Coordinates of C-alpha atoms and ligand atoms in Angstrom, one line a residue:
X1 CA -56.1 11.3 14.3
X2 CA -53.8 11.7 17.5
X3 CA -55.1 15.2 17.3
X4 CA -58.6 14.5 17.0
X5 CA -58.3 12.2 20.1
X6 CA -56.6 14.8 22.2
X7 CA -59.2 17.2 21.2
X8 CA -61.9 14.9 22.7
X9 CA -59.8 14.3 25.8
X10 CA -59.8 18.2 26.1
X11 CA -63.6 18.3 25.4
X12 CA -64.3 16.2 28.4
X13 CA -62.1 17.8 30.7
X14 CA -63.3 21.4 30.0
X15 CA -66.7 20.0 30.1
X16 CA -66.3 18.8 33.6
X17 CA -65.1 22.2 34.8
X18 CA -67.7 24.2 32.8
X19 CA -70.4 21.9 34.1
X20 CA -69.5 22.2 37.6
X21 CA -69.2 26.0 37.4
X22 CA -72.9 26.1 35.9
X23 CA -74.6 28.3 38.4
X24 CA -78.2 27.4 37.9
X25 CA -80.6 25.6 35.3
X26 CA -80.7 28.1 32.8
X27 CA -76.8 28.4 32.4
X28 CA -76.6 24.7 32.5
X29 CA -79.2 24.4 29.3
X30 CA -77.0 26.8 27.5
X31 CA -74.2 25.0 28.2
X32 CA -75.7 21.7 27.3
X33 CA -76.1 23.3 23.7
X34 CA -72.4 24.4 23.6
X35 CA -71.0 21.1 24.6
X36 CA -73.1 19.0 22.5
X37 CA -74.8 20.9 19.8
X38 CA -73.9 21.6 16.1
X39 CA -70.9 23.6 17.0
X40 CA -69.6 21.6 19.8
X41 CA -66.0 19.8 19.7
X42 CA -68.1 16.3 19.8
X43 CA -70.1 17.3 16.5
X44 CA -67.1 18.6 14.8
X45 CA -64.8 16.1 15.3
X46 CA -67.6 13.5 14.1
X47 CA -67.7 15.4 10.8
X48 CA -63.9 14.9 10.2
X49 CA -64.1 11.1 10.6
X50 CA -64.8 10.8 7.0
X51 CA -61.1 12.0 6.4
X52 CA -59.5 9.3 8.4
X53 CA -58.5 5.7 7.3
X54 CA -61.3 3.0 8.4
X55 CA -59.4 1.6 11.3
X56 CA -58.9 5.1 13.0
X57 CA -62.4 6.1 11.8
X58 CA -63.7 3.1 14.2
X59 CA -61.3 4.1 17.2
X60 CA -62.1 7.9 17.0
X61 CA -65.7 7.2 16.2
X62 CA -65.9 5.0 19.6
X63 CA -64.5 7.4 21.4
X64 CA -66.7 10.4 20.1
X65 CA -69.6 8.5 21.4
X66 CA -68.0 7.5 24.7
X67 CA -67.2 11.2 25.2
X68 CA -70.7 12.4 24.2
X69 CA -72.0 9.7 26.8
X70 CA -69.5 11.1 29.4
X71 CA -70.6 14.8 28.9
X72 CA -74.1 13.8 29.2
X73 CA -73.8 12.0 32.5
X74 CA -72.0 15.2 33.8
X75 CA -74.8 17.5 32.7
X76 CA -77.4 15.2 34.0
X77 CA -75.6 15.1 37.5
X78 CA -75.4 18.8 37.5
X79 CA -79.1 19.1 36.4
X80 CA -80.0 16.9 39.2
X81 CA -78.2 18.9 41.7
X82 CA -79.3 22.3 40.7
X83 CA -82.8 21.1 40.6
X84 CA -82.6 19.8 44.3
X85 CA -81.1 23.4 45.3
X86 CA -83.8 25.2 43.6
X87 CA -86.4 23.2 45.3
X88 CA -84.9 23.6 48.6
X89 CA -85.0 27.4 48.0
X90 CA -88.6 27.0 47.2
X91 CA -89.4 24.9 50.4
X92 CA -87.6 27.4 52.8
X93 CA -89.5 30.4 51.3
X94 CA -92.9 28.6 51.6
X95 CA -92.1 26.7 55.0
X96 CA -94.9 26.8 57.6
X97 CA -93.1 26.5 61.0
X98 CA -94.9 23.6 62.5
X99 CA -92.3 22.9 65.1
X100 CA -94.6 24.7 67.4
X101 CA -96.8 21.4 67.0
X102 CA -93.8 19.1 67.4
X103 CA -94.1 18.6 71.2
X104 CA -96.3 15.0 71.3
X105 CA -99.6 15.1 71.1
X106 CA -101.6 17.6 73.1
X107 CA -105.2 18.3 73.9
X108 CA -106.4 22.0 72.8
X109 CA -108.2 23.9 75.7
X110 CA -110.9 26.7 75.7
X111 CA -110.2 30.3 74.6
X112 CA -109.5 32.6 77.5
X113 CA -112.8 34.3 76.6
X114 CA -114.9 31.2 76.8
X115 CA -113.2 30.4 80.1
X116 CA -114.3 33.7 81.5
X117 CA -117.8 33.3 79.9
X118 CA -118.3 29.9 81.5
X119 CA -117.0 31.1 84.8
X120 CA -119.3 33.7 85.1
X121 CA -122.3 31.4 84.1
X122 CA -121.3 29.2 86.9
X123 CA -120.8 32.0 89.4
X124 CA -124.4 33.5 88.6
X125 CA -126.0 30.0 88.2
X126 CA -124.6 29.1 91.5
X127 CA -126.6 32.2 92.9
X128 CA -129.7 31.1 91.4
X129 CA -129.7 32.5 87.9
X130 CA -130.7 31.1 84.5
X131 CA -128.6 31.7 81.4
X132 CA -130.5 33.2 78.4
X133 CA -129.6 34.2 74.9
X134 CA -130.9 36.3 72.2
X135 CA -130.0 37.0 68.3
X136 CA -127.0 38.8 67.5
X137 CA -128.8 40.4 64.4
X138 CA -131.5 42.6 66.3
X139 CA -134.2 44.7 65.4
X140 CA -134.2 48.4 66.4
X141 CA -136.9 48.0 68.6
X142 CA -135.2 45.6 71.0
X143 CA -131.9 47.0 70.7
X144 CA -133.2 50.8 71.3
X145 CA -136.8 51.5 71.2
X146 CA -138.1 49.2 73.9
X147 CA -134.9 50.2 76.0
X148 CA -136.4 53.8 76.3
X149 CA -134.4 55.2 73.6
X150 CA -136.7 57.6 72.1
X151 CA -136.3 57.5 67.9
X152 CA -133.7 60.4 67.2
X153 CA -132.8 60.7 70.8
X154 CA -128.9 61.5 71.2
X155 CA -128.4 58.7 73.4
X156 CA -128.5 56.7 70.4
X157 CA -124.8 58.1 69.4
X158 CA -123.5 56.3 72.5
X159 CA -123.4 53.5 70.3
X160 CA -121.6 53.2 66.9
X161 CA -124.1 50.9 65.3
X162 CA -123.7 48.7 62.4
X163 CA -126.7 48.3 60.6
X164 CA -127.7 45.5 58.4
X165 CA -129.3 45.9 54.8
X166 CA -132.8 44.5 55.5
X167 CA -136.0 45.9 55.4
X168 CA -136.6 49.7 56.3
X169 CA -133.4 51.6 56.6
X170 CA -131.8 51.3 60.1
X171 CA -134.6 48.6 61.1
X172 CA -132.1 45.8 61.4
X173 CA -128.8 45.8 63.1
X174 CA -126.0 43.9 64.7
X175 CA -126.8 44.2 68.1
X176 CA -124.9 47.0 70.0
X177 CA -125.1 45.3 73.7
X178 CA -126.8 42.5 75.3
X179 CA -129.4 44.6 76.9
X180 CA -132.1 43.8 74.1
X181 CA -131.9 40.2 75.6
X182 CA -133.7 41.8 78.8
X183 CA -136.6 42.7 77.0
X184 CA -136.5 39.1 75.0
X185 CA -136.6 37.6 78.5
X186 CA -139.5 39.7 80.0
X187 CA -141.5 39.0 76.8
X188 CA -141.0 35.1 77.1
X189 CA -141.0 34.6 81.1
X190 CA -143.0 35.4 83.9
X191 CA -141.0 37.0 86.9
X192 CA -139.5 36.4 89.1
X193 CA -136.4 36.6 86.7
X194 CA -133.1 36.2 87.7
X195 CA -131.1 35.5 84.4
X196 CA -127.8 36.5 82.7
X197 CA -127.4 36.9 79.0
X198 CA -123.9 36.4 77.7
X199 CA -123.3 36.9 74.1
X200 CA -121.3 38.8 71.4
X201 CA -121.9 42.5 70.5
X202 CA -120.8 44.9 67.7
X203 CA -120.2 48.3 67.2
X204 CA -118.2 50.1 64.4
X205 CA -115.1 50.7 66.4
X206 CA -111.6 50.6 65.1
X207 CA -109.4 47.8 66.6
X208 CA -106.8 49.2 69.2
X209 CA -105.5 48.1 72.6
X210 CA -109.2 48.6 74.3
X211 CA -111.7 48.5 71.4
X212 CA -112.7 45.8 69.0
X213 CA -115.6 46.1 66.5
X214 CA -116.6 42.6 67.8
X215 CA -116.5 41.9 71.6
X216 CA -118.5 40.2 74.5
X217 CA -120.7 41.2 77.1
X218 CA -122.9 39.5 80.1
X219 CA -126.1 41.1 81.0
X220 CA -127.7 40.4 84.1
X221 CA -131.5 40.9 84.8
X222 CA -133.5 40.5 88.1
X223 CA -137.4 41.1 88.1
X224 CA -139.2 40.5 91.2
X225 CA -141.5 42.1 93.9
X226 CA -139.6 44.8 96.0
X227 CA -136.4 44.9 94.3
X228 CA -134.2 47.9 95.5
X229 CA -130.8 49.5 94.3
X230 CA -129.5 47.8 97.8
X231 CA -130.3 44.4 95.9
X232 CA -128.3 45.6 92.9
X233 CA -125.3 46.7 95.1
X234 CA -125.3 43.8 97.2
X235 CA -125.4 41.3 94.3
X236 CA -122.6 43.1 92.4
X237 CA -120.5 43.0 95.7
X238 CA -121.1 39.4 96.2
X239 CA -120.1 38.8 92.6
X240 CA -116.8 40.9 92.8
X241 CA -115.6 38.8 95.8
X242 CA -116.4 35.6 94.5
X243 CA -114.8 36.5 91.1
X244 CA -111.7 38.2 92.3
X245 CA -111.3 37.4 95.8
X246 CA -112.3 38.6 99.1
X247 CA -109.4 41.3 98.8
X248 CA -111.5 43.1 96.1
X249 CA -114.3 45.4 96.7
X250 CA -116.9 47.4 94.7
X251 CA -118.6 50.9 94.4
X252 CA -121.4 52.5 92.6
X253 CA -121.0 55.8 90.7
X254 CA -124.2 57.9 89.2
X255 CA -124.3 57.5 85.5
X256 CA -126.8 57.6 82.8
X257 CA -128.4 54.8 80.6
X258 CA -131.7 55.5 79.1
X259 CA -133.0 51.9 80.2
X260 CA -132.3 52.2 84.1
X261 CA -133.1 54.8 86.4
X262 CA -131.2 55.5 88.5
X263 CA -128.4 54.2 86.6
X264 CA -124.9 53.8 87.8
X265 CA -121.3 52.5 86.7
X266 CA -119.7 49.7 88.7
X267 CA -116.1 49.9 89.7
X268 CA -114.1 47.5 91.7
X269 CA -111.0 48.4 93.7
X270 CA -108.1 45.9 93.5
X271 CA -105.9 45.2 96.6
X272 CA -103.5 48.0 95.5
X273 CA -106.4 50.2 95.8
X274 CA -107.0 51.2 92.1
X275 CA -110.2 51.4 90.9
X276 CA -111.4 49.9 87.5
X277 CA -114.8 50.8 85.8
X278 CA -116.3 47.3 85.2
X279 CA -120.1 47.7 84.3
X280 CA -123.0 49.9 83.6
X281 CA -125.8 49.0 85.7
X282 CA -129.2 50.4 87.5
X283 CA -132.8 49.9 88.2
X284 CA -135.0 48.7 85.1
X285 CA -136.8 52.1 84.0
X286 CA -140.4 51.6 84.2
X287 CA -140.8 52.2 80.3
X288 CA -138.4 49.1 79.8
X289 CA -140.6 47.0 82.2
X290 CA -143.9 48.2 80.1
X291 CA -142.1 47.3 76.8
X292 CA -141.4 43.9 78.2
X293 CA -145.1 43.4 79.0
X294 CA -144.8 43.9 82.8
X295 CA -146.6 46.2 85.0
X296 CA -143.9 48.6 87.0
X297 CA -146.5 49.1 90.0
X298 CA -146.3 45.3 90.6
X299 CA -142.6 44.2 89.5
X300 CA -139.6 46.0 89.9
X301 CA -135.8 45.0 89.0
X302 CA -132.3 45.9 88.4
X303 CA -129.8 45.0 85.4
X304 CA -126.5 45.1 84.9
X305 CA -124.0 45.0 81.7
X306 CA -120.2 43.8 82.0
X307 CA -117.2 43.8 79.4
X308 CA -116.7 40.2 79.3
X309 CA -113.3 40.3 77.5
X310 CA -112.3 43.3 79.9
X311 CA -112.7 40.7 82.9
X312 CA -110.7 38.2 80.8
X313 CA -107.9 40.9 80.3
X314 CA -108.1 42.0 84.0
X315 CA -107.9 38.7 85.2
X316 CA -104.7 37.7 83.5
X317 CA -103.1 40.9 83.2
X318 CA -103.4 40.8 79.3
X319 CA -102.8 44.6 78.4
X320 CA -104.2 44.4 74.5
X321 CA -107.6 43.3 73.7
X322 CA -106.7 42.5 70.2
X323 CA -104.7 39.6 71.5
X324 CA -107.9 37.8 72.2
X325 CA -109.0 37.9 68.7
X326 CA -105.8 37.2 67.0
X327 CA -105.9 33.4 67.8
X328 CA -102.3 33.0 68.0
X329 CA -102.1 29.6 69.8
X330 CA -98.8 30.4 71.3
X331 CA -100.2 33.3 73.2
X332 CA -103.5 31.6 73.9
X333 CA -102.0 28.5 75.2
X334 CA -100.7 30.4 78.4
X335 CA -104.2 30.6 79.7
Ligands
LIG1 N1 -126.0 47.9 77.9 C1 -125.2 48.9 78.5 C2 -123.8 49.2 77.8 O1 -123.6 48.4 76.5 C3 -124.8 48.4 79.8 C4 -125.7 48.5 80.8 C5 -126.6 47.2 81.0 C6 -126.1 49.7 81.6 C7 -127.5 47.0 81.8 C8 -127.2 49.5 82.6 C9 -127.7 48.0 82.8 O2 -123.1 50.2 77.9

């Protein structure tokens, strides 16, 4: 009987050590069976109860139950501990870092591209222009045909066009520039026209520091009587000083677009003397005026198209276009 009692005491002591050493829930489950199952000391001692006198049986029997409970409590406590540890590991792994929002309540602000867009609108509206918009999914006619790109003309290859699977093959596309809106404005408004047309455009370009398959342009169109190339140059120069500051200046270089004649590239000169290409521009081609329902003998005009994202990059000294589209607010909140 003494012997059985000693075995029980030892069983509790051993259990305490073994339970504390159980490294995870699986190990603890195995241990649980060892400590309380059929082959455990507790079960073995109980099976010997029949061989001792009634008084002793009562004492040892009670002790068996106590030991059983003590071991159960030890196992349950360790199980809770290990479950908490396992949960902490999962939580850590799945953690979302929300500390960046933990700075009191703050209002969001407009995206740097939207700010640039609105600033340009304000500036041109201040010069008497209206704002027009056109569809992002265009037909071949407005994006190319009406803009004097003959069918199969290599100039179409200047644009890596994304076609939409709709209607005849290559009849519907994501507009590759905002110039189709020029035609839509001419179709719907009587001159004089002084309009800008901001919007998203699409080309099948691979994203890199200077290219994105989706980007923004702002188109300008003026159609009136007696508009000359001098008006174009003067307008762009006025724009340059208003947008960048009076220490900037601009120049026009000969270029080619099917929808303007003559055509030019518009560069700005920064205070450090360096030049940066910003836009294509030119006098609206007579064929484009005709496509827009206007008589080139009566009306003349100029057009220009800026890369809007590029203006935003320039203004803020950002060197990777992709940053504008990543939507990481830690980056965007700087502007
Ligand atoms: N649409 C031209 C482009 O995307 C830019 C442009 C607009 C050129 C208007 C001339 C006149 O490259």
